[in-house]
Short mmCIF file of C-alpha atoms in Angstrom, two decimals:
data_model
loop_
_atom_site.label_atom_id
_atom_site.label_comp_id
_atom_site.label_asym_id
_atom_site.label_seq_id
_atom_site.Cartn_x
_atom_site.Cartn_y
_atom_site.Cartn_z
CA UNK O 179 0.00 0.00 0.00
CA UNK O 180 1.09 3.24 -1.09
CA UNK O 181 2.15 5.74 1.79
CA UNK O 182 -0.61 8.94 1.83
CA UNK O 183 1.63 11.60 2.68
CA UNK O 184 5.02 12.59 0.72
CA UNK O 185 8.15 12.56 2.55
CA UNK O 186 8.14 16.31 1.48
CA UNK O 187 5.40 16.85 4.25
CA UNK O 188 7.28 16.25 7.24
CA UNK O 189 9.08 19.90 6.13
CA UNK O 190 6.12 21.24 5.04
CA UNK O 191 4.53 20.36 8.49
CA UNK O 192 7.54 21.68 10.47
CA UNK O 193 7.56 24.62 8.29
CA UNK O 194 3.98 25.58 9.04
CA UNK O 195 4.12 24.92 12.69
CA UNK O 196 7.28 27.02 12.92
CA UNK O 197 5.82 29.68 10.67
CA UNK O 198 2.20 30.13 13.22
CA UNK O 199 4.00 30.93 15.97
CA UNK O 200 5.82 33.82 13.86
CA UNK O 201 2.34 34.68 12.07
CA UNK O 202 0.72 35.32 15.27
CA UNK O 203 3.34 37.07 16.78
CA UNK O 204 3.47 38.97 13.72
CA UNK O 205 0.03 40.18 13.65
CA UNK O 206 -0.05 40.66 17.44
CA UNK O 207 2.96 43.02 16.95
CA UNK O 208 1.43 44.34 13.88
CA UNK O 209 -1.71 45.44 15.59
CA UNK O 210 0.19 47.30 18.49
CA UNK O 211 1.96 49.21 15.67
CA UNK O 212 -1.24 50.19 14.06
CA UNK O 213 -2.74 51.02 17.50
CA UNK O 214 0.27 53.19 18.45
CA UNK O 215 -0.23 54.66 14.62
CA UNK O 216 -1.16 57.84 14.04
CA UNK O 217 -4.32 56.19 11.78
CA UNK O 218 -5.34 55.56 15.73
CA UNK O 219 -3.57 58.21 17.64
CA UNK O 220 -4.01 61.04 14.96
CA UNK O 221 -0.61 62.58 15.94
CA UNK O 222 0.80 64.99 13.32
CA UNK O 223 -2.35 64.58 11.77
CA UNK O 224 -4.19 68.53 10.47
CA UNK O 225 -7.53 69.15 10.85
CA UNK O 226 -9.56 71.47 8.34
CA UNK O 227 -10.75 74.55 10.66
CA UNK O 228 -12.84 77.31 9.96
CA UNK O 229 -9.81 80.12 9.96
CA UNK O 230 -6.15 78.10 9.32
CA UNK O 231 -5.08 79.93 12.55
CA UNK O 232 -0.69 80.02 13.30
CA UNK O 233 0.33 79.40 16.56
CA UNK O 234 3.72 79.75 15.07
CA UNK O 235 2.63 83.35 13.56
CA UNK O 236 0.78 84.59 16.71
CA UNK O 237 3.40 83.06 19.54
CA UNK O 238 7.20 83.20 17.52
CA UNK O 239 6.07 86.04 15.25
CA UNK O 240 4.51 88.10 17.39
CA UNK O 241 5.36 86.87 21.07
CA UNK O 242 2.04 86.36 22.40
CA UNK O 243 2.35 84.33 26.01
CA UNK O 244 0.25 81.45 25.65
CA UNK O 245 -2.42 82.84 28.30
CA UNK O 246 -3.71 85.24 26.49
CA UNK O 247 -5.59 83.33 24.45
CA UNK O 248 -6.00 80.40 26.80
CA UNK O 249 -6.79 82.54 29.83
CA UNK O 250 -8.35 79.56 31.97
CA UNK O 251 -5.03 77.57 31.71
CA UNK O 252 -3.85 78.10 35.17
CA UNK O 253 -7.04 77.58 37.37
CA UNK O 254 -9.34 75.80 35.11
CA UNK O 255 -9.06 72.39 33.84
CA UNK O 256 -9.90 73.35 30.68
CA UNK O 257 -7.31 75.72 29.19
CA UNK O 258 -9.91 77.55 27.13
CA UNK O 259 -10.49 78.60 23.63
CA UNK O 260 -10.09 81.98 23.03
CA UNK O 261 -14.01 84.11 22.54
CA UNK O 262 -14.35 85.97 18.91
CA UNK O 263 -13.91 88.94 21.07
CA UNK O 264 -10.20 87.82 21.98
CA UNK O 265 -9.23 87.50 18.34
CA UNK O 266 -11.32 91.24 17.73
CA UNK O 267 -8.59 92.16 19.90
CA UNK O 268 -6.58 93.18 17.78
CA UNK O 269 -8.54 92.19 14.28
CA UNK O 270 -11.02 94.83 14.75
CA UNK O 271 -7.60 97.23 13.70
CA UNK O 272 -5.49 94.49 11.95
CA UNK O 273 -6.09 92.67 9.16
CA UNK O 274 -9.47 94.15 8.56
CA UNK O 275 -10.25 93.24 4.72
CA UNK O 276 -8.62 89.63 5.10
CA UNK O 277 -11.09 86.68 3.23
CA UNK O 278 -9.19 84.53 5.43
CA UNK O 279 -10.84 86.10 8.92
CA UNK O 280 -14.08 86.48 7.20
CA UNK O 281 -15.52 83.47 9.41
CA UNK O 282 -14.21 85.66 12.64
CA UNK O 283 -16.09 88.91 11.42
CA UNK O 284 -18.65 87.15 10.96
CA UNK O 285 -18.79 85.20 14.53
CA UNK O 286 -18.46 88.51 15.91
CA UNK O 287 -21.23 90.42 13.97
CA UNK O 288 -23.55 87.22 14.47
CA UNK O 289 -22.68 86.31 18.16
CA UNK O 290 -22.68 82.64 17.21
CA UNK O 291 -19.32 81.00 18.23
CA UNK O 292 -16.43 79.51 15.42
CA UNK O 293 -16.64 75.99 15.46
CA UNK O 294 -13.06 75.35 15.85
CA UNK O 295 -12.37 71.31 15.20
CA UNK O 296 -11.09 69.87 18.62
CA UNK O 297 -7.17 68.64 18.51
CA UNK O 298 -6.61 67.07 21.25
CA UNK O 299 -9.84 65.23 22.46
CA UNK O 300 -9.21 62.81 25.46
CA UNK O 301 -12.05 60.53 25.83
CA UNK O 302 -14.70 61.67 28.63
CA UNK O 303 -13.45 58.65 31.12
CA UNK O 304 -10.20 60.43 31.73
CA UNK O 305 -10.22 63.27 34.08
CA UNK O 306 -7.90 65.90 32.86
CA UNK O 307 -7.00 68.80 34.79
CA UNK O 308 -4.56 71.94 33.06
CA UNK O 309 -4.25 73.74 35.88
CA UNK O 310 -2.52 71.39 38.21
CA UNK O 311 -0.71 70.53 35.82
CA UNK O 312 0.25 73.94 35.01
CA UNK O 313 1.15 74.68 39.09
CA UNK O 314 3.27 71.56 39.23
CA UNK O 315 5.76 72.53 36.89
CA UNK O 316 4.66 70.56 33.38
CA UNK O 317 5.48 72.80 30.76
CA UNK O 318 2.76 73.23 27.80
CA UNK O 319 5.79 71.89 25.70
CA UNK O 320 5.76 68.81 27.47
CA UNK O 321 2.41 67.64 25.94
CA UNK O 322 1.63 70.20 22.93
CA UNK O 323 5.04 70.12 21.35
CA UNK O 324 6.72 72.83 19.98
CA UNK O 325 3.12 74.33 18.92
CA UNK O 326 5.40 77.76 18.47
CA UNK O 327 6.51 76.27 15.97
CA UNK O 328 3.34 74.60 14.26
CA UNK O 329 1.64 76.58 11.29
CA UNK O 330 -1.27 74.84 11.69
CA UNK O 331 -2.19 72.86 15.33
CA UNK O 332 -1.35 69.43 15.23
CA UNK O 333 -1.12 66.55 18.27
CA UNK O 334 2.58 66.12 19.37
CA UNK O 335 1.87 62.70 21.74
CA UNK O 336 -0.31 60.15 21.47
CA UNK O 337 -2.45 61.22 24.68
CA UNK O 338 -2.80 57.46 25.01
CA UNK O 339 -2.86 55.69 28.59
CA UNK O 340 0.83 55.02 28.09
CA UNK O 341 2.17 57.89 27.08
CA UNK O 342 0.20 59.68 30.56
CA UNK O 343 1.77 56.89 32.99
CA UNK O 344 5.14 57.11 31.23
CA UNK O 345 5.16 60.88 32.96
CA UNK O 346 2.78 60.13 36.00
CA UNK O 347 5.26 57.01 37.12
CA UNK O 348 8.32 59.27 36.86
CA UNK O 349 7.58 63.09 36.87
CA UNK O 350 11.20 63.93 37.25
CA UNK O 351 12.36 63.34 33.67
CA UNK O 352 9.70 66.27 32.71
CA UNK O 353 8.79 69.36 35.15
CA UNK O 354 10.51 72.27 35.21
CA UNK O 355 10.19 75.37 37.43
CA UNK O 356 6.89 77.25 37.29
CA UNK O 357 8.09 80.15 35.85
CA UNK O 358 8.93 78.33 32.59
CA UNK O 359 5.85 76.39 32.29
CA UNK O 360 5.08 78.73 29.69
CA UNK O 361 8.21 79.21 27.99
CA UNK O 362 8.55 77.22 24.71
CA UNK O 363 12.16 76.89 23.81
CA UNK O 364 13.18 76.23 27.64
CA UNK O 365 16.05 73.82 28.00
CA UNK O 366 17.52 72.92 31.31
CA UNK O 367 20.62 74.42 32.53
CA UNK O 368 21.34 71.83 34.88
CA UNK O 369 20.65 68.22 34.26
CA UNK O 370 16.74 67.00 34.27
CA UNK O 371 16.78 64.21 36.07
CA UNK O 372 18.80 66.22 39.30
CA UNK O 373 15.95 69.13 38.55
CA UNK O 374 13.40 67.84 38.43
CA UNK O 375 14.33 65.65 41.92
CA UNK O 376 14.36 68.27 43.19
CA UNK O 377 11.26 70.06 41.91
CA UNK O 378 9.15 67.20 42.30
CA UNK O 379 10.57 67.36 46.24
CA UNK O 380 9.62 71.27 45.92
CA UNK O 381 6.44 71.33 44.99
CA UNK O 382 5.33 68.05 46.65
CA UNK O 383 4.38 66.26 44.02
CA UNK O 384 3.47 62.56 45.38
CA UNK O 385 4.37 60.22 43.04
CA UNK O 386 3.10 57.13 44.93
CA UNK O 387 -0.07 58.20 44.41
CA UNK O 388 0.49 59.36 41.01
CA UNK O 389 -0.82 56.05 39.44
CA UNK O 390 -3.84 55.38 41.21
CA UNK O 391 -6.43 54.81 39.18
CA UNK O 392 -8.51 57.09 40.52
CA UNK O 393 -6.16 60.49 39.84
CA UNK O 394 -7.59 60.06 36.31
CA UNK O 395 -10.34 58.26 36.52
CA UNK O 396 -12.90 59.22 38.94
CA UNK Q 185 -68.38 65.49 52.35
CA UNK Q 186 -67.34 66.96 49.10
CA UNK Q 187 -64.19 66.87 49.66
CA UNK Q 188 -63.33 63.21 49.99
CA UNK Q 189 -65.19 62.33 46.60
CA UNK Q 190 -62.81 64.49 45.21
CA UNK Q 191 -60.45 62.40 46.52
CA UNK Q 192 -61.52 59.27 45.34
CA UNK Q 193 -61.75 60.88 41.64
CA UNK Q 194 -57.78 61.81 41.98
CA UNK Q 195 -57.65 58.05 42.82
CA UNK Q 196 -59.56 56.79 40.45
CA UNK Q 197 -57.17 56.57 37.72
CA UNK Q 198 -54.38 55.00 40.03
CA UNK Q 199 -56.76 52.34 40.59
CA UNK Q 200 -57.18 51.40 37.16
CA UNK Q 201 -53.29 50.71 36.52
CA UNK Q 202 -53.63 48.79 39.47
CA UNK Q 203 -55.84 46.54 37.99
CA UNK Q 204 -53.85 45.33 35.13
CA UNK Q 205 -52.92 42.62 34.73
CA UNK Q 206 -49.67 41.89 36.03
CA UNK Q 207 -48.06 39.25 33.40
CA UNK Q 208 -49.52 41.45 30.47
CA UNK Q 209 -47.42 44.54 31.67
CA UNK Q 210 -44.37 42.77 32.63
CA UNK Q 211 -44.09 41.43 29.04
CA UNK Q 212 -44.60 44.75 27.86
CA UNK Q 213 -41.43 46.02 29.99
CA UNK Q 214 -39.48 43.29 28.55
CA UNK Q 215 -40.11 43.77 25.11
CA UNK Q 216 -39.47 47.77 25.37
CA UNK Q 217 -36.00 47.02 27.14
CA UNK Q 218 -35.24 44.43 24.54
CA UNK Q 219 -35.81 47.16 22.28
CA UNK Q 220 -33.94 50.06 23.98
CA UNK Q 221 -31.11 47.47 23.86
CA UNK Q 222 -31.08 46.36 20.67
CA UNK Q 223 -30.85 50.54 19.36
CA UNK Q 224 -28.39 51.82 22.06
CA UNK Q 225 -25.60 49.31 21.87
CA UNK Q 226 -23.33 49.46 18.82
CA UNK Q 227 -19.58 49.15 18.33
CA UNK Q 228 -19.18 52.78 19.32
CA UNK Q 229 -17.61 54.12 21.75
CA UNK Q 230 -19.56 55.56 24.09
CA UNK Q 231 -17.57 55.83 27.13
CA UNK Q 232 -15.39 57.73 25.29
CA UNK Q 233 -18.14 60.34 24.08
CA UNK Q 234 -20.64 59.92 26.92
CA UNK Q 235 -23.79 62.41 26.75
CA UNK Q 236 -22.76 65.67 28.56
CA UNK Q 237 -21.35 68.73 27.68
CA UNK Q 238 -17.83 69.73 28.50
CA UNK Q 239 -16.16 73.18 28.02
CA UNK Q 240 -17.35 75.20 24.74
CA UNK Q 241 -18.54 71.89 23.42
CA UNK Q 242 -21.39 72.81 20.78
CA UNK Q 243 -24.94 71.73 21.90
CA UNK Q 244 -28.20 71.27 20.47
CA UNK Q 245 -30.14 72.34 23.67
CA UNK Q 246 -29.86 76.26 23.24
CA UNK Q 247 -30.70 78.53 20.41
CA UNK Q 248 -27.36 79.71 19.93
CA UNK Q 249 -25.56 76.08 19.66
CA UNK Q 250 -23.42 76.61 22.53
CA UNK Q 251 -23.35 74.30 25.28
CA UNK Q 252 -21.00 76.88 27.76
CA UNK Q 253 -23.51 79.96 28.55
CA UNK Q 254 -22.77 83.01 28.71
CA UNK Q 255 -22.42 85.14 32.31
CA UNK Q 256 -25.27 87.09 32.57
CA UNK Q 257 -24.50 91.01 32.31
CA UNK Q 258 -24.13 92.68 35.29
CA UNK Q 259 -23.22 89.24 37.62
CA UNK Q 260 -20.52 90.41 39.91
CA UNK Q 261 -18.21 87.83 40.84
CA UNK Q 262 -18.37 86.17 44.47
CA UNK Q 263 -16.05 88.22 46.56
CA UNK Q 264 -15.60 91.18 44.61
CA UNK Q 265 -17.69 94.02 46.84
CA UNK Q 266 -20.12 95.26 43.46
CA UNK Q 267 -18.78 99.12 45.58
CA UNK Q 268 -15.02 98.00 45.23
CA UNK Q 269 -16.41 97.46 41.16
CA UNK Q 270 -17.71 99.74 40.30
CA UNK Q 271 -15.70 103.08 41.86
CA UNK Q 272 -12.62 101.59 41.57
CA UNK Q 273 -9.93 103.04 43.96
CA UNK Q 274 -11.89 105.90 44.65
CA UNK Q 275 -12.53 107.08 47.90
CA UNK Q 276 -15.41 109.72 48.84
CA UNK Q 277 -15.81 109.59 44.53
CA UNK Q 278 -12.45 110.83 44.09
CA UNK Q 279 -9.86 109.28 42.23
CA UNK Q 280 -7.49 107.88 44.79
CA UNK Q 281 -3.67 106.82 44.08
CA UNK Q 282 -3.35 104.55 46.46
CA UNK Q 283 -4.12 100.74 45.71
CA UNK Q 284 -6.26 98.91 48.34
CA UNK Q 285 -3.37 96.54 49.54
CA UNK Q 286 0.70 97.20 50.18
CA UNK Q 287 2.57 96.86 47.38
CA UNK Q 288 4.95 93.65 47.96
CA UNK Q 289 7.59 92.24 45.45
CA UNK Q 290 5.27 89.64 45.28
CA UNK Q 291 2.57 92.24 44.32
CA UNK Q 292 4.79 93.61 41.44
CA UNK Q 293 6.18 90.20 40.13
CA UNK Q 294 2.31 89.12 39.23
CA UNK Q 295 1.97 92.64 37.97
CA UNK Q 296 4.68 92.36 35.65
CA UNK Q 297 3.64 88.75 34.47
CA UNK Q 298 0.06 89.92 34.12
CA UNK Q 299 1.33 92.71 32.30
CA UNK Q 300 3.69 90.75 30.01
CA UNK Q 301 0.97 88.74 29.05
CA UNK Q 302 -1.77 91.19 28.26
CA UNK Q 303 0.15 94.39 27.94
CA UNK Q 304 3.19 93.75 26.38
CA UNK Q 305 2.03 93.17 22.74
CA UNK Q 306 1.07 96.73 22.50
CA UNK Q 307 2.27 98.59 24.99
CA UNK Q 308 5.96 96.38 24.59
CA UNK Q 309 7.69 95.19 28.09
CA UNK Q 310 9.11 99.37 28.50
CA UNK Q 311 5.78 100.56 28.46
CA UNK Q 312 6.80 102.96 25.85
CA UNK Q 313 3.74 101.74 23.47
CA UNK Q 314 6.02 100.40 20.44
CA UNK Q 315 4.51 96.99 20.73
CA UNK Q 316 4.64 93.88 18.33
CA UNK Q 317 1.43 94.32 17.42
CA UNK Q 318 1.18 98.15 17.22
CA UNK Q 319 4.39 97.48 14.60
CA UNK Q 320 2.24 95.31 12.67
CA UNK Q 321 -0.51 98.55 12.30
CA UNK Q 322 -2.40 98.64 15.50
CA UNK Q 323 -2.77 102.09 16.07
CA UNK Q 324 -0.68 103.45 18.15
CA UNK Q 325 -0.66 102.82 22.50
CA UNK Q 326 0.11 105.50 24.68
CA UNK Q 327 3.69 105.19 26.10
CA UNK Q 328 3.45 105.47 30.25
CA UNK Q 329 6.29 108.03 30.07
CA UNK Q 330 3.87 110.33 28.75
CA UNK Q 331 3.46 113.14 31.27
CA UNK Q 332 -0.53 112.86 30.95
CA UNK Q 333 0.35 109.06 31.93
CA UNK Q 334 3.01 110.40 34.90
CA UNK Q 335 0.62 112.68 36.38
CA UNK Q 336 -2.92 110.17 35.72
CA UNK Q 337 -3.89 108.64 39.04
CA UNK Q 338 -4.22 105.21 39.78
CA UNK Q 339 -7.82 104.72 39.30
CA UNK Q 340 -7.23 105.76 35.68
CA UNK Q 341 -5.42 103.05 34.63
CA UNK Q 342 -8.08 100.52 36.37
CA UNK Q 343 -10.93 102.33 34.40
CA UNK Q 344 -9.15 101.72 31.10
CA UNK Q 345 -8.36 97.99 31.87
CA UNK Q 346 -11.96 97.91 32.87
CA UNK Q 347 -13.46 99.78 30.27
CA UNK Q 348 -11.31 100.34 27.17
CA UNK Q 349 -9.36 103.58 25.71
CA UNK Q 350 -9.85 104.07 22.28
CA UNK Q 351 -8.59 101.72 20.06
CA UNK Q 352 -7.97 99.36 23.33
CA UNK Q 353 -10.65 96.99 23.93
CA UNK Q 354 -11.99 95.99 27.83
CA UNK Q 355 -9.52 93.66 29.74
CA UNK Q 356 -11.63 93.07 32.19
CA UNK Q 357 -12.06 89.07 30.97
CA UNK Q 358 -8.44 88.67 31.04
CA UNK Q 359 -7.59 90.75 34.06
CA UNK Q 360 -9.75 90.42 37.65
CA UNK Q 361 -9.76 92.71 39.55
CA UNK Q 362 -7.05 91.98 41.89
CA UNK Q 363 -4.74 91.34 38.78
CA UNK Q 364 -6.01 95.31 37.69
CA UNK Q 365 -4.16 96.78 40.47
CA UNK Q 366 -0.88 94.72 40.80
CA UNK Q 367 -0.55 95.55 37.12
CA UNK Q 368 -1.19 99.37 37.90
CA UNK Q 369 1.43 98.97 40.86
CA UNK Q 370 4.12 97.54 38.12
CA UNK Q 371 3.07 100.22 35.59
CA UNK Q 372 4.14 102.87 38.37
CA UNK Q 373 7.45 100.43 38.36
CA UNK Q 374 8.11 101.32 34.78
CA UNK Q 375 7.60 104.64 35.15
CA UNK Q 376 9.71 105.05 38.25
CA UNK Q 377 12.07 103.20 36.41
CA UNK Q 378 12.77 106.07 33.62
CA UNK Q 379 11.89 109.28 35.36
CA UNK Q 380 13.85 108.71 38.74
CA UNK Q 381 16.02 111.09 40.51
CA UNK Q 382 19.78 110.34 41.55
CA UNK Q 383 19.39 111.37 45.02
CA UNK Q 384 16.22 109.20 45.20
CA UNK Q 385 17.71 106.25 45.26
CA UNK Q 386 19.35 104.33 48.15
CA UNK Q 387 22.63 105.75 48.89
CA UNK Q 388 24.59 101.82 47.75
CA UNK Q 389 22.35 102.22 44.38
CA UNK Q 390 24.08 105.52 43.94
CA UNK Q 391 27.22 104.43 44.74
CA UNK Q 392 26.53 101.66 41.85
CA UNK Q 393 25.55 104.13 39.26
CA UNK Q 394 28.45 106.34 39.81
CA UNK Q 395 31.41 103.04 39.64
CA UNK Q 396 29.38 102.31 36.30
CA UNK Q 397 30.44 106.23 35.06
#
């Protein structure tokens, strides 16, 4: 009686079980890539708004500090988005005839609000709070990038889970004193990790407790 | 007793749900939460975009699409005497120099960072008015070294961060009240800075000025 299988099969067999295990690992690692993607994350990724506002024109060109625009920043947890009447600020002189700040005019003449496309959305189980954040020495660099340098507003991080922990289980690598928070090309002059020791020790920020679930979920 | 029939008629209708039958209405609970389930529960994400409204989030509720309202006019903020408001630093309805707390260093330091956030781009850091923005065709702000500036008193300057001055909107959003008058305190800081005498200053600052020569 004729044998069923070719002797070719026993490497064909070996082959194949060899070859699942690096299939699944494959696609396992495969999917963390695409989760850490920005097709999930949407870092670097423009969004159309109604007026193609520059941070980089308004903070590098001109020098405006971030607050104010984002006046609730340091005792709010939302930072705020500037009212039509902040941008009337100085566009009621400047700029007058632009078709580009048409939508602004209008928002002002009409009192209904520009419906600026939200950047960075966290999703509404995370408790987020600027303004501690702000008093604890994170600078807005820290999490927006350089947005001085960003024509148009893009994500810098992820704003995933990991990305908060990676900070929240060692603050020292980031804060810096208060009085930089705001300042976007700040570099240390000493090194971080010995600052920020010490300014986590200064303004008692407890890092045991920094990764309970319940500082950002509550 | 008129009254208690009217009672029983605001029973009346109670009654009659009472009487249904029990099975009949309990399959008629099941079958509307079988429902409700079957059109509420997709692959979405809901957690993530749960039914409330956060911060300037739009909102289909009010006329005007905004889910953030809008303080009422005239609301005077808890704390702030509506008195202390509205006659700012005056006293008997004159305009008073003095502010209503002792100027400390750390009085002046939130003065000038106030300042150098919501001054500065017109007035520029020197208070002389050359700003970024006035560069780029703002019309021109009044320098602080101006002797109408020198001689206004400190009320003044509250009433324009209040109010507006010409071309200069109200800063009253961006500035509270408290904020007002530290920024007034560093704005007689720049000033002092460019129009003060030799012999004013401590005799060791003195000395230091006259090594530099």
């Amino acid at each position: 009686m004729a044998q069923i299988f070719h002797p070719s099969t026993n490497t064909l067999s070996r082959v194949t079980i060899f070859g699942a295990l690096f299939l699944i690992i494959g696609l396992l690692w495969l999917l963390a890539q695409i989760n850490r993607s920005p097709y999930v994350t949407d870092v670097n990724v423009v969004r159309a708004q109604p007026v193609p506002f520059s941070h980089q024109h308004h903070v590098s060109g001109i020098g405006i500090d971030c607050r104010y625009c984002h006046k609730s920043v340091e005792n709010s947890s939302f930072a705020g988005i500037p009212s039509t009447s902040t941008c009337m600020n100085c566009h009621a002189h400047i700029w007058t005839n632009s078709e580009m700040l048409e939508p602004v005019r209008e928002s002002f003449r009409t009192g209904r609000p520009l419906r600026w496309t939200r950047v960075h959305d966290l999703p509404d189980f995370v408790y987020f709070n600027h303004s501690i954040h702000v008093q604890k020495g994170v600078g807005c660099v820290t999490c927006h990038g350089r947005v001085d340098l960003m024509p148009l507003m893009r994500q810098a991080e992820s704003l995933q889970m990991e990305w908060c922990l990676a900070c929240h289980r060692a603050p020292a690598r980031f804060v810096r004193p208060r009085e930089h928070v705001f300042q976007m090309d700040w570099v240390p002059s000493i090194d971080q990790q010995d600052l920020g020791e010490e300014l986590v020790r200064k303004y008692n920020i407890r890092v045991e407790q920094l990764t309970d679930c319940s500082i950002c979920h509550r | 007793m008129k009254w208690n029939l009217k009672i029983v008629e605001l029973i009346r209708p109670v009654q009659r749900f009472k009487t249904l039958k029990p099975f009949k209405s309990f399959k008629a609970l099941a079958m509307l939460m079988l429902l409700a389930g079957g059109t509420t529960t997709g692959c979405r994400q809901q957690m993530a975009d749960q039914p409330h409204a956060r911060p300037l989030e739009p909102s289909g509720f009010f006329d005007d699409g905004m889910a953030s309202r809008p303080v009422p006019p005239g609301t005077v903020p808890r704390g702030e005497e509506p008195g202390e408001l509205l006659h700012p630093g005056k006293i008997a309805g004159k305009s008073a120099e003095q502010l209503p707390f002792a100027v400390t260093r750390e009085v002046l330091a939130r003065g000038q960072e106030r300042y150098e956030i919501y001054c500065a781009p017109c007035h520029d850091r020197l208070g002389t008015g050359q700003g970024m923005v006035v560069r780029r065709g703002f019309p021109r702000a009044h320098s602080f070294h101006d002797p109408r500036l020198l001689e206004a008193p400190a009320s003044h300057f509250f009433e324009v961060m209040t109010r507006g001055f010409g071309a200069m909107p109200s800063y009253a959003e961006a500035l509270p009240p408290a904020d007002r008058r530290a920024v007034i305190a560093y704005i007689r800081a720049l000033q002092l800075s460019r129009n003060v005498r030799l012999a004013d200053l401590p005799p060791e600052d003195q000395e230091k000025l006259r090594s530099i020569k």
